[in-house]
Structure formats: structure tokens, C-alpha cells
mmCIF file of C-alpha atoms in Angstrom:
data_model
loop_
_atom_site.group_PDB
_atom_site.id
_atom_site.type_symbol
_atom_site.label_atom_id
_atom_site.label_comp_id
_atom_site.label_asym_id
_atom_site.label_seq_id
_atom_site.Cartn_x
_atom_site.Cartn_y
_atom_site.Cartn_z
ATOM 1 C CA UNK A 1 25.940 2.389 -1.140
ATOM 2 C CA UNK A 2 24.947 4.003 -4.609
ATOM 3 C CA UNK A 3 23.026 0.375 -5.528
ATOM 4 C CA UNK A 4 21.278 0.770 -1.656
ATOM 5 C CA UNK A 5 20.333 4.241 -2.440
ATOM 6 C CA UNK A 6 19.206 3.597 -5.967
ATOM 7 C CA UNK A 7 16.681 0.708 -4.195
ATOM 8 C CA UNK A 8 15.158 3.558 -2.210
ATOM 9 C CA UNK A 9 14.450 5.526 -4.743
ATOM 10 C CA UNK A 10 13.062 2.728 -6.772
ATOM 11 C CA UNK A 11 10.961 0.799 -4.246
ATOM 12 C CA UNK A 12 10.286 3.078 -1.541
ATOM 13 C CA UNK A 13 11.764 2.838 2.170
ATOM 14 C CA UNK A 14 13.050 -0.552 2.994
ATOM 15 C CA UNK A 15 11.096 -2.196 5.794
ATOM 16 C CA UNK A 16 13.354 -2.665 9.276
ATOM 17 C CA UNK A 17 13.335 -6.548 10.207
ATOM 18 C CA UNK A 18 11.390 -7.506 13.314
ATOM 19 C CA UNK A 19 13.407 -8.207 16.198
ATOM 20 C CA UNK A 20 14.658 -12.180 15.889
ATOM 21 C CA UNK A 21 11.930 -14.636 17.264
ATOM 22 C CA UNK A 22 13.632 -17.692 19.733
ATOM 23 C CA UNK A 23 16.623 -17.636 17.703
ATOM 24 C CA UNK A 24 16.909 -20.162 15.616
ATOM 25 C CA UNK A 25 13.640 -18.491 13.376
ATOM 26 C CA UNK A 26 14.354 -17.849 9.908
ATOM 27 C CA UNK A 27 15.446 -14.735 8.680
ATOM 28 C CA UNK A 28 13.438 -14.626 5.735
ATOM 29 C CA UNK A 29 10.208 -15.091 7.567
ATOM 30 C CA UNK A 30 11.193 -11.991 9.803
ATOM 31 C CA UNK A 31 11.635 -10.208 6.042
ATOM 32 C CA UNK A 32 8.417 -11.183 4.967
ATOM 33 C CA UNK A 33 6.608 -10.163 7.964
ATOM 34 C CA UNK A 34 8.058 -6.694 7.422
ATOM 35 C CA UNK A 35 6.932 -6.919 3.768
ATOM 36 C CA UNK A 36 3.009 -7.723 4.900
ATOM 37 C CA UNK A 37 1.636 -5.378 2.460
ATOM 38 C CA UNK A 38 3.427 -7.146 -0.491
ATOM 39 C CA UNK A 39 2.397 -10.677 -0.282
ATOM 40 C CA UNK A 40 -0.960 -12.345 -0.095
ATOM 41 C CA UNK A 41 0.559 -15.473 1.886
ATOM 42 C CA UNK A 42 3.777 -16.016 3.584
ATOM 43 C CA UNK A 43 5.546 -19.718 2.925
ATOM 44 C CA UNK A 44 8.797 -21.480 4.388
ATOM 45 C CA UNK A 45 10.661 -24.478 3.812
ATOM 46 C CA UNK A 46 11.851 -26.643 5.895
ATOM 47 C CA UNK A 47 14.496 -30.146 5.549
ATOM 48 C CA UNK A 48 15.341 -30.233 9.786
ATOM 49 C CA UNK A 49 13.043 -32.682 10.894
ATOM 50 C CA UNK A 50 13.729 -36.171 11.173
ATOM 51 C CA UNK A 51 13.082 -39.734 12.269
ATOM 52 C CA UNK A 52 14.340 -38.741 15.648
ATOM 53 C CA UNK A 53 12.689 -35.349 15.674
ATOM 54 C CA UNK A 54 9.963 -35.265 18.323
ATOM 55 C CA UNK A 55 5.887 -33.832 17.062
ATOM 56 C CA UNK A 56 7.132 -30.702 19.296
ATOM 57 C CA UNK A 57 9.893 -30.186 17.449
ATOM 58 C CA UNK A 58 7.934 -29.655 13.877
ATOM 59 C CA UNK A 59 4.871 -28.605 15.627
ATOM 60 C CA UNK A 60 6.966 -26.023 17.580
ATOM 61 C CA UNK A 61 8.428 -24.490 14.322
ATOM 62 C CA UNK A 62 5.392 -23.847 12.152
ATOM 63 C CA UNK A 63 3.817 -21.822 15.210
ATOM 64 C CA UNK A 64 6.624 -19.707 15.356
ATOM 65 C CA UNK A 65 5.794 -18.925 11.978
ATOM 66 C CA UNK A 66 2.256 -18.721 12.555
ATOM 67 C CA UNK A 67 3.129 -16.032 15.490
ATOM 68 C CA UNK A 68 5.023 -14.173 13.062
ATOM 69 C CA UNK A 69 2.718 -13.805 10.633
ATOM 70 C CA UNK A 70 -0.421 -13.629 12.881
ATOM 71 C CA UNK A 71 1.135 -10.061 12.970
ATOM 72 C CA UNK A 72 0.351 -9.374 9.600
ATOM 73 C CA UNK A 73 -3.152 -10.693 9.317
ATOM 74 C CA UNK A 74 -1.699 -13.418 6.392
ATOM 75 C CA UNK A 75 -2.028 -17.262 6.311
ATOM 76 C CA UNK A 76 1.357 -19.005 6.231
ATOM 77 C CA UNK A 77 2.052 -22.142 4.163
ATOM 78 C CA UNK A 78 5.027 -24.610 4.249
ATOM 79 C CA UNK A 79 5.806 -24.655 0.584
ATOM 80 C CA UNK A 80 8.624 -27.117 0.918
ATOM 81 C CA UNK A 81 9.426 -29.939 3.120
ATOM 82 C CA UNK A 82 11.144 -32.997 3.194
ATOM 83 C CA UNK A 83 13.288 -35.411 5.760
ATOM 84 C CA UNK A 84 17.072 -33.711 7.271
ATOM 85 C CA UNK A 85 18.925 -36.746 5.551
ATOM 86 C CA UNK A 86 20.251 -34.540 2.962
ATOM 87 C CA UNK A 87 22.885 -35.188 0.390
ATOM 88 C CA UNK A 88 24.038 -32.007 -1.161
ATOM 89 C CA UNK A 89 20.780 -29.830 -2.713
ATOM 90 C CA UNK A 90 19.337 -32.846 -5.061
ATOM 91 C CA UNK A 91 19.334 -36.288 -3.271
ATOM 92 C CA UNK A 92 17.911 -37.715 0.399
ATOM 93 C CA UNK A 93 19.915 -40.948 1.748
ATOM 94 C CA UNK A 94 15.709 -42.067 2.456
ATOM 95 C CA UNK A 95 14.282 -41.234 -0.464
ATOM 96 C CA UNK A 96 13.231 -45.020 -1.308
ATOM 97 C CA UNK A 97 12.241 -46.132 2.589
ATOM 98 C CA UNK A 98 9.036 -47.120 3.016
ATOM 99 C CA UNK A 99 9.205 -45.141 6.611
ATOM 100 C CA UNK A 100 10.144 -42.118 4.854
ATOM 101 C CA UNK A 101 5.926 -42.115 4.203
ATOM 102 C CA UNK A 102 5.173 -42.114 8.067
ATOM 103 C CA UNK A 103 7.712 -39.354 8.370
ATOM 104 C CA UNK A 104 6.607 -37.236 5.393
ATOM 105 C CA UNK A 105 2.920 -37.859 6.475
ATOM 106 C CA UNK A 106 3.397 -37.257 10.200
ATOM 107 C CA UNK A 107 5.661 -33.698 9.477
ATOM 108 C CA UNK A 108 2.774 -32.595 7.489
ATOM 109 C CA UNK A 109 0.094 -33.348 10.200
ATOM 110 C CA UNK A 110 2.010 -31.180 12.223
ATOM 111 C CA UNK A 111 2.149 -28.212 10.295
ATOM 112 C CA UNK A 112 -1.463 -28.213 10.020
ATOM 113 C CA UNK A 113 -1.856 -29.226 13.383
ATOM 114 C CA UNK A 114 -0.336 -26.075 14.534
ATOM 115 C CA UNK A 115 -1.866 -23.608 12.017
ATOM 116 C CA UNK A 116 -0.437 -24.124 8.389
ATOM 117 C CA UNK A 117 -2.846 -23.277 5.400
ATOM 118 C CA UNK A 118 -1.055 -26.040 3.457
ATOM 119 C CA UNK A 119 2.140 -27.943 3.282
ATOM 120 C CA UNK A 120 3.648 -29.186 -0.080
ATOM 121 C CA UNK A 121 6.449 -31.924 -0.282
ATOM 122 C CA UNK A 122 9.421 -31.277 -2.417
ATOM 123 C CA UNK A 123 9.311 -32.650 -5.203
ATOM 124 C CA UNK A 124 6.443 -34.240 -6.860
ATOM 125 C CA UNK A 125 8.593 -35.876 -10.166
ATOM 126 C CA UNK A 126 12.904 -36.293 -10.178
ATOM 127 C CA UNK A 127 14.061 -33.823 -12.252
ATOM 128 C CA UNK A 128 16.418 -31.880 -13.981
ATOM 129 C CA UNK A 129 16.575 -28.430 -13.562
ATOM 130 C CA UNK A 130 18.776 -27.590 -16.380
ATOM 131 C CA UNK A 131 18.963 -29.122 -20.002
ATOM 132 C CA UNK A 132 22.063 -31.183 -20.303
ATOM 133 C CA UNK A 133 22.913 -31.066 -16.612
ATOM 134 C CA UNK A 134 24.938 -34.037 -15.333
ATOM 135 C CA UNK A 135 23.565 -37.161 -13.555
ATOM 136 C CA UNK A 136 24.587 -35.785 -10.385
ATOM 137 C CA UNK A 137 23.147 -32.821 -10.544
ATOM 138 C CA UNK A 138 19.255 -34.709 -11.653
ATOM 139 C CA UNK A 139 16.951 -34.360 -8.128
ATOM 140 C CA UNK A 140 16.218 -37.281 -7.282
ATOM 141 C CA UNK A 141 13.444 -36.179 -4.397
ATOM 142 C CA UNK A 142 10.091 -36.763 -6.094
ATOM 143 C CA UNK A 143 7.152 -38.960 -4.861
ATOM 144 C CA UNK A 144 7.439 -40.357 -8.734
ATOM 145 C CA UNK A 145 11.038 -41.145 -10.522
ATOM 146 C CA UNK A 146 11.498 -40.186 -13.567
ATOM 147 C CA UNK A 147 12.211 -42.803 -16.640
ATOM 148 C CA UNK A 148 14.220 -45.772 -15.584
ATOM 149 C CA UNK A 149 16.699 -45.319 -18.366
ATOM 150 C CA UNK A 150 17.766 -42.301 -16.354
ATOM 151 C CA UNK A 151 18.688 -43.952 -13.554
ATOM 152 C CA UNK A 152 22.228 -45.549 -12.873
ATOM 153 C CA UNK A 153 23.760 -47.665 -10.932
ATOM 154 C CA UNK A 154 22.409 -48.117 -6.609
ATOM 155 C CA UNK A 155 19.637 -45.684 -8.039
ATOM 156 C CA UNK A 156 18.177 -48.198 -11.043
ATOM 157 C CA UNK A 157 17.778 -50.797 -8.054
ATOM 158 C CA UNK A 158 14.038 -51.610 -7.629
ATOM 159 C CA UNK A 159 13.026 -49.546 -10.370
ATOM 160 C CA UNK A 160 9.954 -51.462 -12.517
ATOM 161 C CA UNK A 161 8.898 -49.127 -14.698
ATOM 162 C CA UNK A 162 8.855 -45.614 -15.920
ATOM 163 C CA UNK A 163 7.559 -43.055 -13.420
ATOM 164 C CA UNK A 164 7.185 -45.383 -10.815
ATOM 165 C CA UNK A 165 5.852 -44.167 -7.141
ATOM 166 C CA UNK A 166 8.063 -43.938 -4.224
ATOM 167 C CA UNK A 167 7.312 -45.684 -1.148
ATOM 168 C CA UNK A 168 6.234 -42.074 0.517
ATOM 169 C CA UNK A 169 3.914 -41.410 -2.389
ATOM 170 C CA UNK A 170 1.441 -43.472 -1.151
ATOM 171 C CA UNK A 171 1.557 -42.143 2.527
ATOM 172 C CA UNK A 172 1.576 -38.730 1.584
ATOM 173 C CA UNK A 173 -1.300 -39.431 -1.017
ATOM 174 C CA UNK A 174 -4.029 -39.953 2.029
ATOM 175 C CA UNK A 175 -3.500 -36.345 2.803
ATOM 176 C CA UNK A 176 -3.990 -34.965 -0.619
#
């Protein structure tokens, strides 16, 4: 296409993806790999492992991303995680159990456990992403809420004060 072409010109040849890696890999990884001399670090993020996810199952994902970008000489870093109890992009049905911490805590020991520079959970605060945004739409997947007045409703219940930790917080704080 004229918009292909006018990316050739522009950037240069566009790298060929690396053959798929057991399948269920992710694309983008592949896409970074081929892009090696463009990037410092290569990252991922991941939401698929849960309470009844084995340590083989996590710790057998971040090496296939470590074998991929072994390849290129680059670290690799998981810069996004979180539990596969997901509720549309913004909310987790576990965001306020207390086991959610040995999850959080023992998905991170895995990525490092099988190579990972770093992992960082998604998100540190709730938030809004866009001014005037509906209540729906505020993530509600920080290690901290946000001010209690902006919670409603099943959300508002157990909420003490403003920015107040989530049960995970304190798990996941021993790593940091």
C-alpha cells in the first residue's frame, strides 16, 4: 500500500518477525526481538495467571521471553502484571483480597526467578485516565485507592480513609 511504502521510505526496511515461539508467545515480543537495535530493554505484560495457575505456568512464560530476547543481547522486564480476574480494562473482581498479596507476590518471584530484570504491578494509585471520564471508566487496580469520596457504592465498602492501601500493597511492598 502507498502508507506501507511511504513507511519504507521513512524508517528504513521493516524487520521480518521471527518465526512464532510455542504458540501461544506474544506477537509483540516476536516484533521487538526483530527491532533489537531500537530498544535498550524489551518489556511485556501479562493478566493470565491466577490463583489456580501453577509456578510453571508464570515461570514458564517469562523464559520464553527471556529466550527471545537472549537473541538480542537485551534484558527483558515485565512492565505490567496483575491477577486473570479481569473485569473489562479498569477493574479486578480481587482487587481488595487479602490473597490477592500472595498471588501478586508469588507471580513476581517467578518472573525473576526465571530471568526478569524487574517486574512492575499495574497500577500503583486508582485512577482516571481522562478528565471527566465516568465512574466506570476510573481504574480501580492500584495498591493505593484513590479519595474515598470517589468511591460508590460495593466499592466505598471498607474504605477508612483517603488513599488507603490495598490488602496486596503490603505483600508486594517486601519485594520493593
Amino acid at each position: 500500500s502507498a502508507c506501507r511504502r511511504r513507511r519504507h521510505r521513512r524508517y528504513g526496511q521493516i524487520p521480518r518477525l521471527l518465526p512464532a515461539q510455542r504458540g501461544s508467545h506474544p506477537r509483540d515480543l516476536r516484533l521487538r526481538a526483530a527491532l533489537a537495535d531500537y530498544a535498550d530493554m524489551f518489556n511485556s505484560h501479562t493478566y493470565m495467571c491466577g490463583y489456580e495457575s501453577p509456578n510453571s505456568y508464570a515461570l514458564g512464560w517469562e523464559k520464553d521471553n527471556i529466550d527471545v530476547v537472549r537473541k538480542t543481547g537485551k534484558h527483558h522486564f515485565v512492565g505490567e502484571f496483575g491477577s486473570n480476574l479481569c473485569q473489562g480494562a479498569s477493574r479486578q473482581k480481587d482487587i481488595n483480597w487479602y490473597k490477592r498479596g500472595v498471588l501478586i507476590t508469588r507471580n513476581c518471584l517467578n518472573f525473576l526467578n526465571a530471568g526478569a530484570v524487574g517486574a512492575s504491578y499495574w497500577s500503583l494509585i486508582d485512577q482516571y485516565y481522562n478528565k471527566g471520564a465516568s465512574y466506570e471508566e476510573m481504574q480501580q487496580l492500584g495498591l493505593w485507592r484513590y479519595k474515598k469520596c470517589a468511591y460508590q457504592g460495593a466499592d466505598a465498602e471498607g474504605f477508612e480513609e483517603d488513599y488507603q492501601p490495598r490488602p496486596n500493597y503490603y505483600a508486594y511492598s517486601l519485594l520493593t
